[in-house]
Short mmCIF file of C-alpha atoms and ligand atoms in Angstrom, two decimals:
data_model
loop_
_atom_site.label_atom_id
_atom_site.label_comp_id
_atom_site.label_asym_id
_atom_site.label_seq_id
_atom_site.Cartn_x
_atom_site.Cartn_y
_atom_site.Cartn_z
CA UNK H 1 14.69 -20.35 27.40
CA UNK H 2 14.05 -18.02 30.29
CA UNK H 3 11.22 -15.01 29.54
CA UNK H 4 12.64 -11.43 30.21
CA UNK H 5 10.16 -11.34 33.04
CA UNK H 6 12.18 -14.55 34.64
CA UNK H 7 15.68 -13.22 34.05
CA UNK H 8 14.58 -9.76 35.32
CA UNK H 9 12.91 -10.72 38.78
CA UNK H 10 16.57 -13.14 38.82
CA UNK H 11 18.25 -10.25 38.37
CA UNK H 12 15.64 -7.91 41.26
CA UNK H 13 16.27 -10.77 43.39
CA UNK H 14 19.85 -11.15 43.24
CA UNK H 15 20.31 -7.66 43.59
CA UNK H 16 17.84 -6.42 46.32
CA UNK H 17 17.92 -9.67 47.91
CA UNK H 18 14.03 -9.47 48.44
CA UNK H 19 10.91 -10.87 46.04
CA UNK H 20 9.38 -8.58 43.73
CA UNK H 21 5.94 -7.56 44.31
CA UNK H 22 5.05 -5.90 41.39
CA UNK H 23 5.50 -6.46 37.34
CA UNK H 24 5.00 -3.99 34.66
CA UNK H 25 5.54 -4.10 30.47
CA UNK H 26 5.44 -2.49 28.06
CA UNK H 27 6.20 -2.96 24.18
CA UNK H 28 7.99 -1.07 21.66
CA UNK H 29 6.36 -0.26 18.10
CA UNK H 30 6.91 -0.27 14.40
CA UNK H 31 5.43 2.31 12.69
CA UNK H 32 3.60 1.10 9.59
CA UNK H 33 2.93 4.40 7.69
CA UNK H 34 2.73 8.07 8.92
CA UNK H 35 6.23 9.67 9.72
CA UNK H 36 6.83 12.81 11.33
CA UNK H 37 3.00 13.13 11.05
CA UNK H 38 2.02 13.36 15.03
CA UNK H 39 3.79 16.46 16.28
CA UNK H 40 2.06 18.15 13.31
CA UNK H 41 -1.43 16.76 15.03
CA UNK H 42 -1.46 14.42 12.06
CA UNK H 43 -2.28 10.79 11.55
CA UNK H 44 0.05 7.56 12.00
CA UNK H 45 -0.66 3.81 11.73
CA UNK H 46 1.72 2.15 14.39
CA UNK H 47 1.38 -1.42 15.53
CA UNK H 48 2.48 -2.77 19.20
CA UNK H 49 5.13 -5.29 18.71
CA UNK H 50 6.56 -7.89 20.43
CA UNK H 51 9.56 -6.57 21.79
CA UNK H 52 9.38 -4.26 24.95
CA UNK H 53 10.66 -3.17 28.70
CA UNK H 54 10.15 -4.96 31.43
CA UNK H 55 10.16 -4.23 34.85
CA UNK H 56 9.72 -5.00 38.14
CA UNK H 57 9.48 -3.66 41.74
CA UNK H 58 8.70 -3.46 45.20
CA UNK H 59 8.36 -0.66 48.09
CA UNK H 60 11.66 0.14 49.73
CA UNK H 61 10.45 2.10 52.69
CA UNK H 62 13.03 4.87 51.78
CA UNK H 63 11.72 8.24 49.88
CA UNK H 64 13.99 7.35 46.87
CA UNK H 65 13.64 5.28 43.70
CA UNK H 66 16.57 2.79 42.81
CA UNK H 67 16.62 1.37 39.50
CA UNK H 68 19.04 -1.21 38.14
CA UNK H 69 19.32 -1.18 34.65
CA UNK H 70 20.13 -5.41 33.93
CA UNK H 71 20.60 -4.59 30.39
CA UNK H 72 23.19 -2.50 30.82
CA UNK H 73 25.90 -4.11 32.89
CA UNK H 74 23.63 -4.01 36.19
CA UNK H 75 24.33 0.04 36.07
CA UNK H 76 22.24 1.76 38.89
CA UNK H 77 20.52 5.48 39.52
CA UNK H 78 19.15 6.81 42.41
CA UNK H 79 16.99 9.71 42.97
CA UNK H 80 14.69 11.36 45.41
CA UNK H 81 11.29 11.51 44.76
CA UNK H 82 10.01 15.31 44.38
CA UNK H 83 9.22 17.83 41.85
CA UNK H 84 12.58 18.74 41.38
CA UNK H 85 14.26 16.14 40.04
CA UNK H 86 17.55 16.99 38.07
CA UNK H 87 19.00 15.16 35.26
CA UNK H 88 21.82 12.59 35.48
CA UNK H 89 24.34 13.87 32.98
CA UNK H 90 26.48 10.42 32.74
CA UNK H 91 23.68 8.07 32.42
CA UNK H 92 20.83 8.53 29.25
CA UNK H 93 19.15 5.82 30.51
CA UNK H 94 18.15 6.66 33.62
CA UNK H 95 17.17 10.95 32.26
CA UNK H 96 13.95 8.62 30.51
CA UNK H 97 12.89 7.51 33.84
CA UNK H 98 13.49 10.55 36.01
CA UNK H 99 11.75 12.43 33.83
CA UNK H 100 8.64 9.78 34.18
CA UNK H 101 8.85 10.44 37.92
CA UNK H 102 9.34 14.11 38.45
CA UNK H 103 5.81 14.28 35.99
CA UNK H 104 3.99 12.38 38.13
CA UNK H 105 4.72 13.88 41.88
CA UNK H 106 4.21 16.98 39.80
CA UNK H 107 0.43 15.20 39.22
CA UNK H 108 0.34 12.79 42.40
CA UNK H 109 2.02 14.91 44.84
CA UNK H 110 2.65 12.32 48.05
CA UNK H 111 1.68 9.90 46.72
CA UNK H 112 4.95 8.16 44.88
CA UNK H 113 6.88 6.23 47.50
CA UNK H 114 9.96 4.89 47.43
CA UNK H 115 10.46 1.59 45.11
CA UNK H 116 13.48 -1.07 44.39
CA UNK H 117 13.26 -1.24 40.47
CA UNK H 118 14.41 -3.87 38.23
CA UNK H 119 14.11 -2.99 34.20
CA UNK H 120 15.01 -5.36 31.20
CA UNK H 121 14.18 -5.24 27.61
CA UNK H 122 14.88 -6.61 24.47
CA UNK H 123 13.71 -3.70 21.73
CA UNK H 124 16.83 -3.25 19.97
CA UNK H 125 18.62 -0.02 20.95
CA UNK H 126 18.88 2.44 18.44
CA UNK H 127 16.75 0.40 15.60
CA UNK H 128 13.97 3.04 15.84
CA UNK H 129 11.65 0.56 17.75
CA UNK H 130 11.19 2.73 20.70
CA UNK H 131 12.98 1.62 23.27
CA UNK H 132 13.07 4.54 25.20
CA UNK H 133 8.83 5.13 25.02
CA UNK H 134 8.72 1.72 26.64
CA UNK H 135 10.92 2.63 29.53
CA UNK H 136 8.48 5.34 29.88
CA UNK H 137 5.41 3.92 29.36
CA UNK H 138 6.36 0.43 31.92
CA UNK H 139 7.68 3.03 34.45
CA UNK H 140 4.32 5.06 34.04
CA UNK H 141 2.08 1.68 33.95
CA UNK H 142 3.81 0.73 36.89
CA UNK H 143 3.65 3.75 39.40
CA UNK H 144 -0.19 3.37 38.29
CA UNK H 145 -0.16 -0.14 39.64
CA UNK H 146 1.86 -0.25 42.63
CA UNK H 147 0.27 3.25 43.80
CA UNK H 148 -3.33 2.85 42.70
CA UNK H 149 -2.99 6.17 40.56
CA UNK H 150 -6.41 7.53 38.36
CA UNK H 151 -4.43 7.38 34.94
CA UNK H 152 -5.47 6.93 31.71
CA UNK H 153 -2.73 5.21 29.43
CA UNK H 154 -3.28 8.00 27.00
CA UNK H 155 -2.43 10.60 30.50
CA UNK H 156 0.61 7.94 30.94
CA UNK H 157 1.93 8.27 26.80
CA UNK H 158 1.63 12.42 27.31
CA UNK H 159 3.84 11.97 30.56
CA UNK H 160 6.77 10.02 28.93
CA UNK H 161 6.50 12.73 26.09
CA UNK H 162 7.14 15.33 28.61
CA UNK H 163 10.09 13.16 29.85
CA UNK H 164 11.11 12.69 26.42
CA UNK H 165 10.89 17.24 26.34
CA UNK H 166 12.58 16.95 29.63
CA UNK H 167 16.03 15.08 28.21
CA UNK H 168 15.97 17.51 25.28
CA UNK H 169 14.01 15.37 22.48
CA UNK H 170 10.58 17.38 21.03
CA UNK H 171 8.79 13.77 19.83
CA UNK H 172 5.51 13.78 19.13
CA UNK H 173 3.20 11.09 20.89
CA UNK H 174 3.10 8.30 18.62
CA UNK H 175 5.60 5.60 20.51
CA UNK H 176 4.11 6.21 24.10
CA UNK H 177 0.75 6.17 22.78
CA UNK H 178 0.58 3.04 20.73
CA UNK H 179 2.79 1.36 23.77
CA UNK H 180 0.49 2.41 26.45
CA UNK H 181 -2.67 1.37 23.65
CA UNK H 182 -1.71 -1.42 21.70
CA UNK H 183 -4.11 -3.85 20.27
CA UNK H 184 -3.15 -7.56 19.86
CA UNK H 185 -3.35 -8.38 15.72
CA UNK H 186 -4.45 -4.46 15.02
CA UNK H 187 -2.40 -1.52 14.33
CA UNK H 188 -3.53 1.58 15.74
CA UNK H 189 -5.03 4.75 13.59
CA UNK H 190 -3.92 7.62 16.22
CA UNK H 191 -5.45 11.03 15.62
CA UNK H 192 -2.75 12.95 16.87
CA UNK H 193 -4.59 16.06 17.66
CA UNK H 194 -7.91 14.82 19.42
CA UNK H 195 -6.28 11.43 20.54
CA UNK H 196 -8.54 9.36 18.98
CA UNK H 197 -7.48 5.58 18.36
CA UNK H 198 -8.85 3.63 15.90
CA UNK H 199 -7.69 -0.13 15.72
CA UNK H 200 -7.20 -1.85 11.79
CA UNK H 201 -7.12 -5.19 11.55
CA UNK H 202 -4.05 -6.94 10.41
CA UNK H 203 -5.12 -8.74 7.41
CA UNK H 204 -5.52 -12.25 7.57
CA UNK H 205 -2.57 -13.18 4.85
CA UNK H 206 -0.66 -9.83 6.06
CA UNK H 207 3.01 -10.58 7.94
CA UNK H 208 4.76 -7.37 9.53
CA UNK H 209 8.58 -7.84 8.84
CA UNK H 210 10.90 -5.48 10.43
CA UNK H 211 14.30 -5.68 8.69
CA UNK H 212 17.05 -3.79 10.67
CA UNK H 213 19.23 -2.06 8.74
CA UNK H 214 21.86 -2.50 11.84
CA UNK H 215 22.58 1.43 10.76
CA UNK H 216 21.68 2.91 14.97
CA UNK H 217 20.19 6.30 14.80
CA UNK H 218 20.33 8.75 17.66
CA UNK H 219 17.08 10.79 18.05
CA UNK H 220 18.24 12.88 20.79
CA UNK H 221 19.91 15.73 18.37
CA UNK H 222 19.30 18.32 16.42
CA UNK H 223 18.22 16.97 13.30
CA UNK H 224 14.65 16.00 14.55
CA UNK H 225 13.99 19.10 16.42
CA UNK H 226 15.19 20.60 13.55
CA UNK H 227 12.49 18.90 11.35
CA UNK H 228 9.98 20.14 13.57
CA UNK H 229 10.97 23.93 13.51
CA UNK H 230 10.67 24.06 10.09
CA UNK H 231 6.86 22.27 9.87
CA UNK H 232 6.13 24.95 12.41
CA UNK H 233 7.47 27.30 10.53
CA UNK H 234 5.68 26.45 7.25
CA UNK H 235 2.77 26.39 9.65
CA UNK H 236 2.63 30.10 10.74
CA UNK H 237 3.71 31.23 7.22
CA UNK H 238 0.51 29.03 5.80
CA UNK H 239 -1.42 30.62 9.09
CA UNK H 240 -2.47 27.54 10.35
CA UNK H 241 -2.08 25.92 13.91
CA UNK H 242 -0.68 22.94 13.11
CA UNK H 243 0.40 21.44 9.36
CA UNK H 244 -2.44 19.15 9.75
CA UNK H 245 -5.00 21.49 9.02
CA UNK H 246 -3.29 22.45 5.71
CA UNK H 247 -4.09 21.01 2.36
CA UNK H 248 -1.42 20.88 -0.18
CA UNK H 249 -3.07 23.79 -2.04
CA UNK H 250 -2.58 26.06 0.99
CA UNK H 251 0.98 25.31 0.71
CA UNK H 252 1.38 25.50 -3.05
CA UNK H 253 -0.25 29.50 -2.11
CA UNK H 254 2.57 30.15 0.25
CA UNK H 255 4.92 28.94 -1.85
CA UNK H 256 7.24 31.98 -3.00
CA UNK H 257 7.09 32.75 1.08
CA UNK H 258 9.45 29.51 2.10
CA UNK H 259 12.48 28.23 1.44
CA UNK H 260 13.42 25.14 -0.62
CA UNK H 261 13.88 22.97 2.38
CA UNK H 262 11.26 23.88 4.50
CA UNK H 263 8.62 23.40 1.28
CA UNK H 264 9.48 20.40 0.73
CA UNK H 265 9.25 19.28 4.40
CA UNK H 266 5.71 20.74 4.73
CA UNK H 267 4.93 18.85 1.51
CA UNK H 268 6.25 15.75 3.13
CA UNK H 269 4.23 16.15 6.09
CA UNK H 270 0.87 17.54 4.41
CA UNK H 271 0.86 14.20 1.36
CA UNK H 272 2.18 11.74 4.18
CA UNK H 273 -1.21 12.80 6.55
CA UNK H 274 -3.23 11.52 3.35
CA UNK H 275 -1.88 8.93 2.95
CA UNK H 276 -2.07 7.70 5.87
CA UNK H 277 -5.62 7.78 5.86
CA UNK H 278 -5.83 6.03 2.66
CA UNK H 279 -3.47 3.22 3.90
CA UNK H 280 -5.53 2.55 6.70
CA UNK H 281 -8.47 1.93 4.46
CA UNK H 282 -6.77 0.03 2.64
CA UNK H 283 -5.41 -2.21 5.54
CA UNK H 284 -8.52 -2.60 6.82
CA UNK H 285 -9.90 -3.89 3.39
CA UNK H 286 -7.02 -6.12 2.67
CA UNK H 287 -5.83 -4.45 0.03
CA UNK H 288 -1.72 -4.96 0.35
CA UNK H 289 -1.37 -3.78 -3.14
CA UNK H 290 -2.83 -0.07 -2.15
CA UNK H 291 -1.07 -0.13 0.55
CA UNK H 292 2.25 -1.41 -1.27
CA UNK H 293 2.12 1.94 -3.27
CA UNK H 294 1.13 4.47 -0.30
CA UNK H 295 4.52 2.88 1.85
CA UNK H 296 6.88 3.34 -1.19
CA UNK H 297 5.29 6.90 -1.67
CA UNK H 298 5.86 7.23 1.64
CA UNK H 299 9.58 5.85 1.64
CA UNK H 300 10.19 8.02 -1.10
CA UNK H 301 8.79 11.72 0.07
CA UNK H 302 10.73 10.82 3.68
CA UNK H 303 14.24 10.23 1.21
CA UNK H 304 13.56 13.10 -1.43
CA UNK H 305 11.61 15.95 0.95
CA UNK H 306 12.20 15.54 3.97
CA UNK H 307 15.52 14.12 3.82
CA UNK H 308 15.71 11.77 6.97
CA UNK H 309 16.66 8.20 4.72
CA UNK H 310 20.21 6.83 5.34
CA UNK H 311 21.52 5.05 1.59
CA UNK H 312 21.66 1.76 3.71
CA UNK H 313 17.70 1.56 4.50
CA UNK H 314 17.15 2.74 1.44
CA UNK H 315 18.98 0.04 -0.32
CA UNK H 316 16.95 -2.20 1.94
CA UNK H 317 13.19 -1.26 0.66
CA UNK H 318 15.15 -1.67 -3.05
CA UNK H 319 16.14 -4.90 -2.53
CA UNK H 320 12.46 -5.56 -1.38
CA UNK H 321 11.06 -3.99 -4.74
CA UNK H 322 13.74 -5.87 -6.99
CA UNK H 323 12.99 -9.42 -5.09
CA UNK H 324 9.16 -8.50 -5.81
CA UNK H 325 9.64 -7.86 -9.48
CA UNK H 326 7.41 -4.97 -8.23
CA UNK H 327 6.94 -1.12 -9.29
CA UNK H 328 6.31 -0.23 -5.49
CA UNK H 329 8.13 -1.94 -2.52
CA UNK H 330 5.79 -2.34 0.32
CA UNK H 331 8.07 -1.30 2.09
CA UNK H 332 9.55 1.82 4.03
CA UNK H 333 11.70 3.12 6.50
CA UNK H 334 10.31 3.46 9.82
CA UNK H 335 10.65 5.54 12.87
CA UNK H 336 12.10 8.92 13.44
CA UNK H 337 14.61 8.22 10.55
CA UNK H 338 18.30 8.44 10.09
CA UNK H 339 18.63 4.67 10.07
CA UNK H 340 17.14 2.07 12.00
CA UNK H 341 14.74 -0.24 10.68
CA UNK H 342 12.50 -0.94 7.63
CA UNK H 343 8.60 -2.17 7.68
CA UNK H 344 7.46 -4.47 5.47
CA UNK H 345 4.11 -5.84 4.86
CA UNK H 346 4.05 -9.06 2.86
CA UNK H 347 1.89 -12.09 2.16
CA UNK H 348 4.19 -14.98 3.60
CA UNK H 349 5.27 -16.41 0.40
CA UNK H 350 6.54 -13.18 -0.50
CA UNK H 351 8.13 -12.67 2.73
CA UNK H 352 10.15 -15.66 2.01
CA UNK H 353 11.71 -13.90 -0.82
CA UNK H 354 12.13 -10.57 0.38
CA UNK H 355 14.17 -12.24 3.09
CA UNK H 356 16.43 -14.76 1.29
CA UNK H 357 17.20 -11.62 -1.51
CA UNK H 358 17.68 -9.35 1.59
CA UNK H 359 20.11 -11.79 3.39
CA UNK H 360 21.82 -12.44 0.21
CA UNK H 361 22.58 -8.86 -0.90
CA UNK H 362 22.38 -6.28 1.75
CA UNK H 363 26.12 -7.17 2.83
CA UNK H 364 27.39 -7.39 0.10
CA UNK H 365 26.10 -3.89 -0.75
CA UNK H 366 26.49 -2.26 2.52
CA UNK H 367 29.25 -4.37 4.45
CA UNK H 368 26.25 -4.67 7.20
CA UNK H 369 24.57 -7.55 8.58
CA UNK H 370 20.26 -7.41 8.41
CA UNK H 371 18.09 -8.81 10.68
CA UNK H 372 15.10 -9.69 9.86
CA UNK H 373 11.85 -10.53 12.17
CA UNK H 374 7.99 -10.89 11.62
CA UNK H 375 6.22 -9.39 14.70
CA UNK H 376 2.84 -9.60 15.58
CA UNK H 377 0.53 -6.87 16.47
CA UNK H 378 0.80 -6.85 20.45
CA UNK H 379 -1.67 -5.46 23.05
CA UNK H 380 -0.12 -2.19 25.08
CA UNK H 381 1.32 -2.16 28.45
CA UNK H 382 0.31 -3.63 31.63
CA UNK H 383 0.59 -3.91 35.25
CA UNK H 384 0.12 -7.15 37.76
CA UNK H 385 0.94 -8.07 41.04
CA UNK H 386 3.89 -10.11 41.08
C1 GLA G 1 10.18 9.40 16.68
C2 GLA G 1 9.32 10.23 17.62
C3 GLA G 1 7.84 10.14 17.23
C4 GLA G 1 7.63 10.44 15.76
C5 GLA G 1 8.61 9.64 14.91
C6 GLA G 1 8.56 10.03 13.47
O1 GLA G 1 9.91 8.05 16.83
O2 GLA G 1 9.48 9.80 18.94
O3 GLA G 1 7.08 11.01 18.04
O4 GLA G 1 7.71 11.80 15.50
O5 GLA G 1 9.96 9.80 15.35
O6 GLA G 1 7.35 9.69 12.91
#
C-alpha cells in the first residue's frame, strides 16, 4: 500500500506537473484526559497519534500560494500572500490555511514566497482528532522549512490558534501544541498557561484505543464559544484571571452569584484541572486502575456539568464499563465534545474485549457503525527536503 506521502507527491506531481521539493507532517491527537481545560490556562494530557496532514511543496515563482486539497476531490484555493488576507466563504478548508499564512507575513513580512502546495491526510474528519490543527501545524512546519523561518513549534501551535480565532473558532492550544510537540510512546502534560510540556510515558502494558462513535461534531459553532463565555464568566465573578487559578472552594463562595449552568461548568473545569494532574501521576506510575477512575470521573462531569456528551459516546464508554465487569470505564469522550470519538486505555487483553462487546452492541444500540483503532504515541510535526 502506498504511504500518504507517496499518493500526495502523485497527486503534486500530476497536478503541477513539476517534483516536489519540500515535505511537511504533521499528526492529529487524542486527548487522554483534560477537556475544555486549556483555554482556562489549565492542564491536559494529549498524545500525538498516528494519523495526520501531509503536505508537500515547491516555489512557484509567483507571489501567490496554490493549494490543492487531494482529499477533497482535488478542490483548489488561491491567495496572495500579504497581511490582508480575506476569508474564502465557500471553502472551510482552505479559511485553516489562510489564516496560517496571513499570521506569518504578519511575523515574516517578505519573506513568504509563493509555493505550489499539495495536502493529504487521513485524521478522520469530524471524529474530534484534530484534523484541522494539523493542517495548521504542517502548513506552519512547512513555511519554517522551505523559508528558513526562526520558529519555535510552540510560536507555530499559537499561530494556527490565531487561524483557528481567525475562521471564528475560540480553541484553546491543546491540538496545535501537542501536534507541533509530540513525543513518540509519551503523552504530553501541557501547562496551558506557562507552556510548559511535560512528556509521561505510555506504560509498558498500556494500549490507546480510539473508538469512533461515527457521531461527526462541528466545532466551528456556538456551542464551544459558548462554553468558554461562561468559564470566563465564572472567572470574573470568582475574581480570578483565568478558572485555573480557582480552587473549588472559591467557587463554592461565589456560589449564590452564578447561575445553574455556568456553576456547574466552572465546576467541570476547576475538578477536571485536578484531575488531570493526578492522572498524569498515575500514568507515569502505571497505575491504569487510578487512572480508570479519574477518565470515568472525567466522562461523567463533561456529560452531567458541562453538558458536551452526545447519548451515542456515552453508550460507548458504557459498553466499555459493562465488558470490564468494572465500576469505572477507563474510558471517556474525547475532544471538544458533541460526538466524535472515545479514548480508551486498556491492557491488551482487555482491549480485546472492550472491542468484540463494542462491535457487537454499539449498532445494535445506536444504528451506527464503531471503529475502533489502537494508536501509538507519535512524535510532532516535521519538515524535510523532498
Ligand atoms: C477542541 C479545541 C481545544 C480544546 C478541546 C476541548 O479540540 O480545539 O483547544 O479546548 O476542544 O478540550
Amino acid at each position: 500500500m502506498k504511504s500518504v506521502k507517496e499518493i500526495c507527491i502523485e497527486g503534486f506531481e500530476k497536478n503541477f506537473v513539476e517534483k516536489p521539493d519540500f515535505y511537511s507532517y504533521a499528526p492529529g491527537r487524542v486527548n487522554l484526559i483534560g477537556e475544555h481545560t486549556d483555554y482556562n490556562g489549565g492542564f491536559v494530557l494529549p498524545c500525538a497519534i498516528q494519523f495526520g496532514t501531509c503536505m508537500v511543496a515547491r516555489l512557484n515563482g509567483t507571489d501567490k500560494i496554490r493549494c490543492l486539497a487531494l482529499d477533497m476531490e482535488n478542490d483548489f484555493d488561491e491567495f496572495e500572500i500579504s497581511r490582508n488576507i480575506v476569508k474564502n466563504d465557500q471553502k472551510l478548508w482552505a479559511n485553516y490555511l489562510r489564516g496560517v499564512v496571513y499570521q506569518f507575513c504578519e511575523r515574516f513580512e517578505g519573506k513568504i514566497r509563493g509555493l505550489d502546495i499539495a495536502i493529504k491526510g487521513n485524521v478522520p474528519k469530524g471524529s474530534g482528532l484534530s484534523s484541522s490543527a494539523s493542517l495548521e501545524v504542517c502548513l506552519g512546519t512547512l513555511l519554517k522549512g522551505a523559508f528558513n523561518l526562526e520558529i519555535s513549534p510552540m510560536d507555530i501551535a499559537l499561530i494556527g490558534q490565531k487561524a483557528e480565532a481567525y475562521i471564528g473558532m475560540k480553541c484553546g492550544i491543546m491540538d496545535q501544541a501537542i501536534s507541533a510537540n509530540g513525543t513518540a510512546d509519551h503523552a504530553v502534560r501541557i501547562d496551558c498557561k506557562s507552556y510548559e510540556l511535560t512528556s509521561v510515558k505510555v506504560p509498558e502494558d498500556a494500549l490507546i484505543l480510539i473508538i469512533n462513535s461515527n457521531v461527526k461534531h462541528q466545532l466551528v459553532g456556538s456551542e464551544y464559544n459558548d462554553r468558554r463565555e461562561s468559564c470566563e464568566k465564572a472567572a470574573r465573578v470568582i475574581g480570578v484571571p483565568l478558572l485555573r487559578d480557582a480552587t473549588m472552594e472559591m467557587l463554592e463562595k461565589v456560589k449564590p452569584q452564578l447561575d445553574d449552568e455556568t456553576f456547574r461548568r466552572a465546576k467541570h473545569v476547576i475538578s477536571e484541572n485536578e484531575r488531570v494532574l493526578l492522572a498524569s501521576e498515575a500514568f507515569e506510575n502505571g497505575d491504569l486502575k487510578t487512572l480508570s477512575k479519574l477518565m470515568y470521573e472525567s466522562h461523567v462531569s463533561m456529560r452531567d456539568d458541562f453538558e458536551i456528551v452526545v447519548t451515542q459516546t456515552d453508550t460507548i464508554v458504557n459498553l466499555v464499563k459493562e465488558a470490564l465487569n468494572a465500576d469505572y470505564a477507563p474510558a471517556r469522550q474525547t475532544g471538544g465534545g458533541f460526538g466524535g470519538c472515545v479514548v480508551a486505555v486498556v491492557n491488551s487483553e482487555d482491549a480485546k474485549i472492550v472491542g468484540q462487546t463494542v462491535m457487537a452492541r454499539y449498532h445494535e444500540l445506536t444504528g451506527l457503525n464503531a471503529e475502533i483503532f489502537v494508536t501509538r504515541a507519535c512524535a510532532g510535526a516535521h519538515f524535510e527536503k523532498v
